[in-house]
mmCIF file of C-alpha atoms and ligand atoms in Angstrom:
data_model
loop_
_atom_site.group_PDB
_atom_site.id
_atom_site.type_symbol
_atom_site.label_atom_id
_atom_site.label_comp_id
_atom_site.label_asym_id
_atom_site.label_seq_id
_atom_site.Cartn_x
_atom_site.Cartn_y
_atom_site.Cartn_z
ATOM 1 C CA UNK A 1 0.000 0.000 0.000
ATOM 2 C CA UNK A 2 1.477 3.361 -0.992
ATOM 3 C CA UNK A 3 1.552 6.387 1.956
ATOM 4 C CA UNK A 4 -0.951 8.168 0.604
ATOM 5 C CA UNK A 5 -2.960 5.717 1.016
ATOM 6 C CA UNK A 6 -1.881 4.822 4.150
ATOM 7 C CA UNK A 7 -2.267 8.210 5.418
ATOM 8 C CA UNK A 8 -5.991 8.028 4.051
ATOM 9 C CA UNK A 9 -6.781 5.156 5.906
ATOM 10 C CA UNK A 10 -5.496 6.678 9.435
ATOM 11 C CA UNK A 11 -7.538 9.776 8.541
ATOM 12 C CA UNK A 12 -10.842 7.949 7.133
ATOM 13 C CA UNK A 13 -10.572 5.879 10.661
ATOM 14 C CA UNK A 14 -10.129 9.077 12.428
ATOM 15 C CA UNK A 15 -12.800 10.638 10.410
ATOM 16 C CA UNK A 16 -13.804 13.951 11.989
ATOM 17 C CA UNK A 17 -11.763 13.932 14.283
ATOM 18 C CA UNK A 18 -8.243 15.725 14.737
ATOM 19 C CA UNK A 19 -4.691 13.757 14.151
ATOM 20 C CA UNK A 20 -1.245 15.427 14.626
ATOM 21 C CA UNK A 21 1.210 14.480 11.264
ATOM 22 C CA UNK A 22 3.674 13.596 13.958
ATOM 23 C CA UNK A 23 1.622 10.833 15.150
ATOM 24 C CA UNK A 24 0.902 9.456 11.423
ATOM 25 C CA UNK A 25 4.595 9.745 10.905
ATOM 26 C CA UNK A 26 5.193 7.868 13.918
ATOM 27 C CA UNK A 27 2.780 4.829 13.176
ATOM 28 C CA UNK A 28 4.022 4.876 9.524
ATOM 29 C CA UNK A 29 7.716 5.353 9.852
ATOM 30 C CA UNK A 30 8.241 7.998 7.383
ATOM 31 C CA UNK A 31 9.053 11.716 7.497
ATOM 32 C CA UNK A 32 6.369 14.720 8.074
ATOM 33 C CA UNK A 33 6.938 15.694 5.099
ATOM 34 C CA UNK A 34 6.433 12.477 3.140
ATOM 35 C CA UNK A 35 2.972 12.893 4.893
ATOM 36 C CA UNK A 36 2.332 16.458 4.002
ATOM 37 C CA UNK A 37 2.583 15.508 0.506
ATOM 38 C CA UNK A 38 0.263 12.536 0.572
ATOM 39 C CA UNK A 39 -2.162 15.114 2.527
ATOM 40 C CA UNK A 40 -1.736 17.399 -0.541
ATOM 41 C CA UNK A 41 -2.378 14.463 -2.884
ATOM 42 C CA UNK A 42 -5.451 13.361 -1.385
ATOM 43 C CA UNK A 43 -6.629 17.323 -1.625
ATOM 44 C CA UNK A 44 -6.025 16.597 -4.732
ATOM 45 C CA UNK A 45 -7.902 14.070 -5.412
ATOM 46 C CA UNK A 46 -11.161 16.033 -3.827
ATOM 47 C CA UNK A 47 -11.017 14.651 -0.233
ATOM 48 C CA UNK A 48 -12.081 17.723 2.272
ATOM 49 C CA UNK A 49 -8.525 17.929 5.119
ATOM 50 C CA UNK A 50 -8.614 20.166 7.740
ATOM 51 C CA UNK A 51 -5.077 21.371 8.726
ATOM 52 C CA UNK A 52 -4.447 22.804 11.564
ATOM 53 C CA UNK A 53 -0.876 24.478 12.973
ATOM 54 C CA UNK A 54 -1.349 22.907 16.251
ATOM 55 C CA UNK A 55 -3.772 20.216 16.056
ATOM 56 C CA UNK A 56 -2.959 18.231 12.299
ATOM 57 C CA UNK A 57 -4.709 16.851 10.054
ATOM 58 C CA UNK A 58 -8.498 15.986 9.951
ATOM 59 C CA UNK A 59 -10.705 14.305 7.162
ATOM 60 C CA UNK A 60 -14.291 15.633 7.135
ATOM 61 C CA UNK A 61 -17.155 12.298 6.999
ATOM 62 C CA UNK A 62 -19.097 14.740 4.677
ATOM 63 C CA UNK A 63 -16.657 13.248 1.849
ATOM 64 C CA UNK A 64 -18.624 10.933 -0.690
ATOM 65 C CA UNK A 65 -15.117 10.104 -2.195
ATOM 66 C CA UNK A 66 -14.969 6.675 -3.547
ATOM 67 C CA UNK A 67 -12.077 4.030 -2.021
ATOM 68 C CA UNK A 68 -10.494 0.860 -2.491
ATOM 69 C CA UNK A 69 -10.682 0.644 1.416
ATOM 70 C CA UNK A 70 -14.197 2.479 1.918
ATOM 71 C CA UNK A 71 -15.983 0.575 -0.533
ATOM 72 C CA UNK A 72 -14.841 -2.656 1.338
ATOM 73 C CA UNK A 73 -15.670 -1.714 4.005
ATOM 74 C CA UNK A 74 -19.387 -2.525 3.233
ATOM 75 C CA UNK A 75 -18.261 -5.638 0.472
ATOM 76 C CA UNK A 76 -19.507 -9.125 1.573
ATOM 77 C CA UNK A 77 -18.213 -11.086 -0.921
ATOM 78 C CA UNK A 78 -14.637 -9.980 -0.531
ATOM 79 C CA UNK A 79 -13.144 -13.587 -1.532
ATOM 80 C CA UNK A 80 -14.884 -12.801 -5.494
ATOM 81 C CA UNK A 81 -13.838 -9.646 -5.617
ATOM 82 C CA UNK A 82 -10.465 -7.881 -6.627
ATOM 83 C CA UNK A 83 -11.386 -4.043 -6.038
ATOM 84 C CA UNK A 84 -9.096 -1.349 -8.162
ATOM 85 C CA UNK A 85 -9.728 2.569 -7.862
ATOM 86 C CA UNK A 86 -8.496 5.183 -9.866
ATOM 87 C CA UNK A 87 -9.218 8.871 -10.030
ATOM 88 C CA UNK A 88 -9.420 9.507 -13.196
ATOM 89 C CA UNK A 89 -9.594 7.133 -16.274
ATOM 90 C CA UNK A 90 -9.787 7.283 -20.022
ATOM 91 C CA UNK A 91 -12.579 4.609 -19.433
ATOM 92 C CA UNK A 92 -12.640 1.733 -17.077
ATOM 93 C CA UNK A 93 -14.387 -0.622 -20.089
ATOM 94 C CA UNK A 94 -11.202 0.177 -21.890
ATOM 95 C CA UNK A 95 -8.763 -0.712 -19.290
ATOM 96 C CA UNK A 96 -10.184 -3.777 -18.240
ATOM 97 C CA UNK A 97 -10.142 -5.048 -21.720
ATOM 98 C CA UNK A 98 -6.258 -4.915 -21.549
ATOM 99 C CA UNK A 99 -6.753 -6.511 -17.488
ATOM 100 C CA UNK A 100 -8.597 -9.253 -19.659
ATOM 101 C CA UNK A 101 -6.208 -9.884 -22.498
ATOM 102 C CA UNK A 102 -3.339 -10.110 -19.657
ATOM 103 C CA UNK A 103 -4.989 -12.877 -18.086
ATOM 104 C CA UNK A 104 -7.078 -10.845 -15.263
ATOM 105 C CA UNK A 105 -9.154 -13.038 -13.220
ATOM 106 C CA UNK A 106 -12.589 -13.482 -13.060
ATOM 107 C CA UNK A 107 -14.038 -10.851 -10.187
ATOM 108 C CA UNK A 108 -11.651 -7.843 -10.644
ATOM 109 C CA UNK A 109 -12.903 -4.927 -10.819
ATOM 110 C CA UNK A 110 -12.162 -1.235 -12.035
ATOM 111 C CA UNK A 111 -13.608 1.571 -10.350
ATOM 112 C CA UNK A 112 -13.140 5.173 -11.297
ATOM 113 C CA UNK A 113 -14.413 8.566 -10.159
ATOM 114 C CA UNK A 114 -13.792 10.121 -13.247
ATOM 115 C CA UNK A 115 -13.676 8.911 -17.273
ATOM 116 C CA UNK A 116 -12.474 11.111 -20.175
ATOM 117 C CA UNK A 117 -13.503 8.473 -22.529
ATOM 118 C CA UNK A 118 -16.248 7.198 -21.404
ATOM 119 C CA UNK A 119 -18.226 4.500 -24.112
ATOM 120 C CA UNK A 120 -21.604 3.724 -24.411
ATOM 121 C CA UNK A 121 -23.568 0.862 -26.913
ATOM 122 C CA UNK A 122 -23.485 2.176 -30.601
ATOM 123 C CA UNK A 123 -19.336 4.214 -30.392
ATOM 124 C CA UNK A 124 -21.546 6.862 -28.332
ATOM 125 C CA UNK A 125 -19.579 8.317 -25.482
ATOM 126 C CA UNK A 126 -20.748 8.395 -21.676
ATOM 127 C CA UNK A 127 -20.657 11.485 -19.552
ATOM 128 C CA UNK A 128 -18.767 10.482 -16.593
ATOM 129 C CA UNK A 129 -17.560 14.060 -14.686
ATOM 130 C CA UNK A 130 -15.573 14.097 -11.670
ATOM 131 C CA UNK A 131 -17.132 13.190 -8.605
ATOM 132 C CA UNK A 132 -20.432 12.996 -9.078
ATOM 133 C CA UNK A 133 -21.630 9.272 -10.729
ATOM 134 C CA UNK A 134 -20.084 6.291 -9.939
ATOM 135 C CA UNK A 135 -17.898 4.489 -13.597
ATOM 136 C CA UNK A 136 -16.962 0.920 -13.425
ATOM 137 C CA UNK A 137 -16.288 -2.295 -15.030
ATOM 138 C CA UNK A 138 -16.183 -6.284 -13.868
ATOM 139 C CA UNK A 139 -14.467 -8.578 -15.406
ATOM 140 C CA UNK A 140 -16.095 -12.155 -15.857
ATOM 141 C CA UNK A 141 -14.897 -15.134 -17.244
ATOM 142 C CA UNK A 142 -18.127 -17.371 -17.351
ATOM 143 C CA UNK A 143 -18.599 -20.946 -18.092
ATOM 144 C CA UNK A 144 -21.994 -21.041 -19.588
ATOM 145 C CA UNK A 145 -22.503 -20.722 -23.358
ATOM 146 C CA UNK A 146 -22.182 -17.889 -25.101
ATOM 147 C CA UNK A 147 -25.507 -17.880 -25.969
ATOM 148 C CA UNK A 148 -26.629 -17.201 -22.279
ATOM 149 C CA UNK A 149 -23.777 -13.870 -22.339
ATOM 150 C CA UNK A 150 -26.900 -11.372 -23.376
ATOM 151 C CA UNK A 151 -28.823 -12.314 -19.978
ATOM 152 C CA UNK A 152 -26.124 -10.519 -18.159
ATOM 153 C CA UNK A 153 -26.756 -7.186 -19.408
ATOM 154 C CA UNK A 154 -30.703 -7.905 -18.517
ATOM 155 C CA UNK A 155 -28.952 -9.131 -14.585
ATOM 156 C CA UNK A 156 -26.907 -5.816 -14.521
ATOM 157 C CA UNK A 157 -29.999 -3.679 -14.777
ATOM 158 C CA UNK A 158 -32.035 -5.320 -12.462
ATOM 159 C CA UNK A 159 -28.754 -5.308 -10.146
ATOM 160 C CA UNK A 160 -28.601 -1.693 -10.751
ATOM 161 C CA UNK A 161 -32.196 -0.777 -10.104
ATOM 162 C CA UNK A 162 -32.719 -3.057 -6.964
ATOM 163 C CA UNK A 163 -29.420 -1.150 -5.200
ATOM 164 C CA UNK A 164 -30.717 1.854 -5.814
ATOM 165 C CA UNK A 165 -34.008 0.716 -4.507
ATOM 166 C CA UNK A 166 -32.736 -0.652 -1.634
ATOM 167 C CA UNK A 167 -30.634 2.329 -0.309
ATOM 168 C CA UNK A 168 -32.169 5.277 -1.636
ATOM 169 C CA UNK A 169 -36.271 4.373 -1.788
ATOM 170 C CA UNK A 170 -36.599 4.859 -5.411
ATOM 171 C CA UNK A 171 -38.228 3.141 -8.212
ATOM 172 C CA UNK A 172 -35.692 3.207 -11.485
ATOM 173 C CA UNK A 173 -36.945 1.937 -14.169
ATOM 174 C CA UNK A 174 -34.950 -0.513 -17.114
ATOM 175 C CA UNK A 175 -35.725 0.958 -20.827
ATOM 176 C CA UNK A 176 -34.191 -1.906 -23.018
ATOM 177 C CA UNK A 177 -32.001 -2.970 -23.201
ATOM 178 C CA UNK A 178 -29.679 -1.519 -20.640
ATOM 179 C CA UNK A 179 -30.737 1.606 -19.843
ATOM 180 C CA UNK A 180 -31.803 3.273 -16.200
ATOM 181 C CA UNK A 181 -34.531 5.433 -15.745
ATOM 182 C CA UNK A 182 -35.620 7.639 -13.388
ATOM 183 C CA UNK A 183 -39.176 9.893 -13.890
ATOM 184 C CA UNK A 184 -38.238 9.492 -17.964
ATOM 185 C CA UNK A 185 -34.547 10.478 -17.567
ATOM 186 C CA UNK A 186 -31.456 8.263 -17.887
ATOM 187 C CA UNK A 187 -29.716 7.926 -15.171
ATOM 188 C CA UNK A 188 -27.780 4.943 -16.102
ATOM 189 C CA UNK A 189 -25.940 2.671 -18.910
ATOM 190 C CA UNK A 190 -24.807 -0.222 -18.876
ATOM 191 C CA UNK A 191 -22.376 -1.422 -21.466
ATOM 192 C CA UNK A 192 -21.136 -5.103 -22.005
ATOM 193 C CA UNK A 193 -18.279 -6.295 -23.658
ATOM 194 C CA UNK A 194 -17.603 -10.137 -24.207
ATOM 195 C CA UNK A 195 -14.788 -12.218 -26.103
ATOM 196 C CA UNK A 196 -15.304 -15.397 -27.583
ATOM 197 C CA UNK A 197 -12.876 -18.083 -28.759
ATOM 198 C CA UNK A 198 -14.172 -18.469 -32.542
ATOM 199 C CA UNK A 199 -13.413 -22.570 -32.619
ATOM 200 C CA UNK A 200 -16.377 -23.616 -29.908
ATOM 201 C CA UNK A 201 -17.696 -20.407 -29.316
ATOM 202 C CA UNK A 202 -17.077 -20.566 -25.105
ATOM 203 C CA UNK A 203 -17.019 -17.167 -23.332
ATOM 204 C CA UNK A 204 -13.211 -16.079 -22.932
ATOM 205 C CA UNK A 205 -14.191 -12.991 -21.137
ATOM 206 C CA UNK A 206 -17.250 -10.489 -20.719
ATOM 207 C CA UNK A 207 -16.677 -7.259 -19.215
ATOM 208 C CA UNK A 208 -19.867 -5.421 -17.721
ATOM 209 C CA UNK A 209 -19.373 -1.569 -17.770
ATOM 210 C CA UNK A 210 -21.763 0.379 -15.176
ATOM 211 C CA UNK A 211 -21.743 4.414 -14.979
ATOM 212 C CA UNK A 212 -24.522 5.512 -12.595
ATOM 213 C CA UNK A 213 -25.579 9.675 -12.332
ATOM 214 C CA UNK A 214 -25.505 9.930 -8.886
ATOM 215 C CA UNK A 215 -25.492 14.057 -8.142
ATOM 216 C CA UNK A 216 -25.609 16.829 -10.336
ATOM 217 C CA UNK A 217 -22.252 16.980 -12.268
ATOM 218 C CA UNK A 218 -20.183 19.900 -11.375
ATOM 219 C CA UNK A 219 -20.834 21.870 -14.303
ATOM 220 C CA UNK A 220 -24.613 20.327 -15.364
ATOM 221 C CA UNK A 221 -24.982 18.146 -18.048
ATOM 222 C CA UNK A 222 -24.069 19.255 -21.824
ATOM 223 C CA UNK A 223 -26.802 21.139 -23.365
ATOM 224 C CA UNK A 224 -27.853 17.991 -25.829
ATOM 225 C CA UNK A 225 -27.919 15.812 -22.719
ATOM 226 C CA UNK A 226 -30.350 18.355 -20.750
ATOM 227 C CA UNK A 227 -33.789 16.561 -21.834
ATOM 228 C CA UNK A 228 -32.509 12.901 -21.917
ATOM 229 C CA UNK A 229 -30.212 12.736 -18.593
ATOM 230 C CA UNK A 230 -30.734 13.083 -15.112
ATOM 231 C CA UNK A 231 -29.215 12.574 -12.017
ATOM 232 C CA UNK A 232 -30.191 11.176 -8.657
ATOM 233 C CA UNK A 233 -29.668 13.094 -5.773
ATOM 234 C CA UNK A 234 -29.162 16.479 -4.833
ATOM 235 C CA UNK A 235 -26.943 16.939 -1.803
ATOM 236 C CA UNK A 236 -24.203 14.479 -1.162
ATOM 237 C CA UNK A 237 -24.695 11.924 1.586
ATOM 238 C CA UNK A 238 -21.029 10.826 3.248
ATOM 239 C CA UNK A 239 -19.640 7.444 2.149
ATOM 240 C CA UNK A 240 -22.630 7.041 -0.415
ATOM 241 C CA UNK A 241 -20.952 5.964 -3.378
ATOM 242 C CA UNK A 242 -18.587 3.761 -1.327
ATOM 243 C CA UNK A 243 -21.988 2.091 -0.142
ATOM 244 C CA UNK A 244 -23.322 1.504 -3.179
ATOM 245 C CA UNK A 245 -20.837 -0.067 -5.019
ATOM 246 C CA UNK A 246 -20.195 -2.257 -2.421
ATOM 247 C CA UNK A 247 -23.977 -3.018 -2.201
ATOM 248 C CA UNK A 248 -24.179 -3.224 -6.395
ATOM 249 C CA UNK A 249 -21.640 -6.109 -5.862
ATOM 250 C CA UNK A 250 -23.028 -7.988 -3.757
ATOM 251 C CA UNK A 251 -25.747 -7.913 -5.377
ATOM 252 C CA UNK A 252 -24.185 -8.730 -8.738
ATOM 253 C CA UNK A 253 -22.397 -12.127 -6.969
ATOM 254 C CA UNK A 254 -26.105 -12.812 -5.662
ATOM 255 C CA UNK A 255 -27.358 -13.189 -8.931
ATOM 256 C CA UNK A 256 -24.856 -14.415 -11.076
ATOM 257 C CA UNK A 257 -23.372 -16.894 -8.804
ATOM 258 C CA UNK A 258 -26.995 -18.463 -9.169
ATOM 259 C CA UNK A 259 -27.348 -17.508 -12.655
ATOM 260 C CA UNK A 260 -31.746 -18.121 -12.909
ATOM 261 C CA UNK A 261 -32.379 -17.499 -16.356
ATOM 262 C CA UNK A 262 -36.634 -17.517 -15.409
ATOM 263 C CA UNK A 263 -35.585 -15.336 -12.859
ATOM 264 C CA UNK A 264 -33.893 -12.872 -14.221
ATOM 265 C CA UNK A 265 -36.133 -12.526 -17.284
ATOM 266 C CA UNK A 266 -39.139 -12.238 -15.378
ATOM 267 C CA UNK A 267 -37.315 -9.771 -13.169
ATOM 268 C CA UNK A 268 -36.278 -7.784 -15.943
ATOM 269 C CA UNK A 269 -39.419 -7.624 -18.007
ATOM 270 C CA UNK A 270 -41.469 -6.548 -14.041
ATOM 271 C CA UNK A 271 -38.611 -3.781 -14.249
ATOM 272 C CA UNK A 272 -39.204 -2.535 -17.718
ATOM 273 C CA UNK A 273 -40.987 0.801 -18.494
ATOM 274 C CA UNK A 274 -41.566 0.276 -22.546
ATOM 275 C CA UNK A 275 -44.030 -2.633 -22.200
ATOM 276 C CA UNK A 276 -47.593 -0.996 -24.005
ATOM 277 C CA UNK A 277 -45.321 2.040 -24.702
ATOM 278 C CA UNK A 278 -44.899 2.951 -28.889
ATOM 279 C CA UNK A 279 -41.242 3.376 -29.313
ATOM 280 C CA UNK A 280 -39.188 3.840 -32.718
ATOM 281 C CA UNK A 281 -36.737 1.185 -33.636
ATOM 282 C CA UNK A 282 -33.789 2.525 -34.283
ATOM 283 C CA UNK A 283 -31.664 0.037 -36.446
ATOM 284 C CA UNK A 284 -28.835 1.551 -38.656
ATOM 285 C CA UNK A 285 -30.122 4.157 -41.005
ATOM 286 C CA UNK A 286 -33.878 2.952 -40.489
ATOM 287 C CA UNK A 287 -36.103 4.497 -38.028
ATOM 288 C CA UNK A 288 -39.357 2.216 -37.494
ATOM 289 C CA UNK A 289 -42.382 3.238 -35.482
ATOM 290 C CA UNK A 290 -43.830 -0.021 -33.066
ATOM 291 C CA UNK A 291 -45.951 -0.807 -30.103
ATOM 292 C CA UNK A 292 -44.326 -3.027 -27.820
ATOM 293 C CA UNK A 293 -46.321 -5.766 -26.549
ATOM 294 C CA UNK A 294 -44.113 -7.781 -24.620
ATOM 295 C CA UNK A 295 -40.853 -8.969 -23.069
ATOM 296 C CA UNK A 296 -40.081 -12.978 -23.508
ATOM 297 C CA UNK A 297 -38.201 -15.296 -21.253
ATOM 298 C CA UNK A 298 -35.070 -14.386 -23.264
ATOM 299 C CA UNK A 299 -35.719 -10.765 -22.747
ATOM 300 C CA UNK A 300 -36.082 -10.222 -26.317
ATOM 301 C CA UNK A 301 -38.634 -7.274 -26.810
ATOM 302 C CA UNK A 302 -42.281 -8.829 -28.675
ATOM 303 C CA UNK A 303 -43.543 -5.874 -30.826
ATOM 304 C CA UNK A 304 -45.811 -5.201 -33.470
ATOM 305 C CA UNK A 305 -45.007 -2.684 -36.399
ATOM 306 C CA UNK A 306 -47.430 0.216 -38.367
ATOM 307 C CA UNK A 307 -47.794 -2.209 -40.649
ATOM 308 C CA UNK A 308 -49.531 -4.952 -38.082
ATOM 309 C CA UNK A 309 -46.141 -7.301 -38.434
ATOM 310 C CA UNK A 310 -45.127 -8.799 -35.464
ATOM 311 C CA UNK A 311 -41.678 -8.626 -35.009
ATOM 312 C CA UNK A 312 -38.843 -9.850 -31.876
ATOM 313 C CA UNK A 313 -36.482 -7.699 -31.143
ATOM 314 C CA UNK A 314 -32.641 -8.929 -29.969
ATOM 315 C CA UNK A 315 -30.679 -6.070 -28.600
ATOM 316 C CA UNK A 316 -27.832 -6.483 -31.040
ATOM 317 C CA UNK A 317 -27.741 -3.567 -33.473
ATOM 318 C CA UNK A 318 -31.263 -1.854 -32.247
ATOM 319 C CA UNK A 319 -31.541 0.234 -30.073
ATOM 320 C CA UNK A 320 -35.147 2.012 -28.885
ATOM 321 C CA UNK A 321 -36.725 5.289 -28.125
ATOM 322 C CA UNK A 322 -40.077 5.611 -26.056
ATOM 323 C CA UNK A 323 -42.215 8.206 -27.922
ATOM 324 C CA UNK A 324 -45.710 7.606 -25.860
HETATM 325 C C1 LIG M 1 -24.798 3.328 -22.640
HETATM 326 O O1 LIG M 1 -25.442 4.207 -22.078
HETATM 327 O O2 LIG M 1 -24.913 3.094 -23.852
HETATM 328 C C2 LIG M 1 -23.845 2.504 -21.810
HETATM 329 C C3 LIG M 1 -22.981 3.362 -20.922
HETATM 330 C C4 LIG M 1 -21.976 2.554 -20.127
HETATM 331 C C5 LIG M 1 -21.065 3.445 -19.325
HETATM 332 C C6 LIG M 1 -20.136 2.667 -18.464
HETATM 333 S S1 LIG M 1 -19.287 3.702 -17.329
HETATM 334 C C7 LIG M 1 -18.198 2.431 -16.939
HETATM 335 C C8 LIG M 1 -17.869 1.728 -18.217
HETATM 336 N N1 LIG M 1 -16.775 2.365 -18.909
HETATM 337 C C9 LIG M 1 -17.158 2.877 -20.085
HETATM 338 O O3 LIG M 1 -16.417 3.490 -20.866
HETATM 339 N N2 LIG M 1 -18.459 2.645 -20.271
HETATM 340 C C10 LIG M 1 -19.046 1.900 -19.189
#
């Protein structure tokens, strides 16, 4: 473990209250000023220090700053799970497919408060400011068929929305395929990534990318984003994000350690918000308009076109807009 974060674990167990740098020299062995710069770091990162001349150093529990240590702090299934945080990333998908290609085991995962690259489905990009959403990716190495890989984008959003049920009292919504939706507003994608060995088609690796609007980025949302994305909360609550993931984990383990294919799907399609809705298709360069009728056990979407056509929709290269 580096000093800094070292020095962040005295503080964060000291939280609000005062600690001298002597003393944190002391316990760590190192020079004050070796922990004056990790203090400076960390301030750097966005944690909220108090220095004071005569008194030290104090870390404010108002933080909502996201930690290899906080976050395990509420993880059950520590055995699974290899936690890695960054600040800032070009976009945790990204690096994770390099984790996977190196031989990265199943469970790690790649946490980031920040993405400059962020991806969605379709080469779009994904918002992900400093700070205020929570941008991460696990890595899975499955051994069911590959056939079965699509039901874990349909587990991640019903992982997503019961976590934020669960902790915060509200009722997101999924719009397939992976999207998160709160009162008609995204407030969450999900993107997943899989490799397959082309001889007997078994899973090599999937990677399941989450980013999650959690408060009001720092500078709003882009002006083309304004009508379309939305956020969850308004004032931070201390060690939220920390919480969440952990919970979003655990909650991922619970259901893909069982893996319940009638489960899930009937899950997913009680979550859905585009079931009786008319949505367009939007499929390449075609837009088609379409009532949607149903979800099926593979949580394919059943719907039937202007022209009375009954169609089923596999997320592949379609993606939807509600328009009633
Ligand atoms: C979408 O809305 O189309 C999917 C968005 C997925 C965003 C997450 S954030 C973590 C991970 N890293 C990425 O670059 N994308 C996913």
């Amino acid at each position: 473990m580096s000093i800094k974060n070292k020095v962040f674990t005295i503080l964060n167990s000291n939280s609000d209250t005062f600690i001298s740098g002597n003393d944190i020299a002391k316990i760590l062995n190192v020079t004050r000023s070796a922990i004056w710069k990790a203090i400076k770091s960390l301030e750097l990162d966005g944690y909220e220090i108090i220095s004071s001349t005569n008194k030290g150093y104090m870390l404010l529990n108002s933080n909502d700053m996201l930690s290899k240590d906080g976050i395990e702090k509420f993880l059950d299934n520590k055995n699974f799970y290899n936690l890695i945080v960054h600040s800032t990333v070009t976009s945790t998908n990204d690096l994770m497919k390099d984790i996977a290609i190196k031989g990265g085991n199943e469970g790690t995962v790649l946490i980031s408060s920040n993405q400059t690259k962020g991806r969605g489905r379709f080469g779009r990009s994904f918002y992900s400011p400093k700070d205020t959403g929570i941008y991460f990716s696990i890595l899975l190495r499955p051994s069911f068929e590959a056939i079965n890989s699509t039901f874990i984008t349909s587990m991640s959003g019903i992982v997503v929305c019961n976590t934020l049920k669960n902790n915060l009292n509200i009722e997101p919504k999924i719009k397939w395929v992976n999207d998160i939706f709160l009162a008609s507003k995204k407030i969450s994608g999900i993107l997943t990534e899989a490799s397959f060995t082309i001889e007997n088609f078994d899973v090599d690796y999937i990677i399941v990318g989450i980013g999650i609007n959690i408060y009001k980025p720092n500078e709003g949302f882009p002006l083309d984003m304004n009508d379309t994305a939305s956020y969850i909360l308004e004032n931070k609550i201390p060690d939220l994000r920390n919480r969440l993931l952990a919970n979003m984990l655990d909650e991922f383990y619970k259901y893909y350690s069982s893996f319940d294919l009638t489960k899930i799907s009937t899950e997913y399609k009680n979550l859905s918000c585009v079931i009786g809705k008319k949505i367009l298709i939007l499929e390449k360069n075609m837009t088609i308009s379409a009532l949607v009728n149903d979800i099926d056990e593979q949580c394919r979407l059943i719907v039937t076109l202007e022209s009375g056509e009954r169609k089923i929709l596999s997320s592949g290269e379609i993606s939807v807009k509600i328009i009633d």
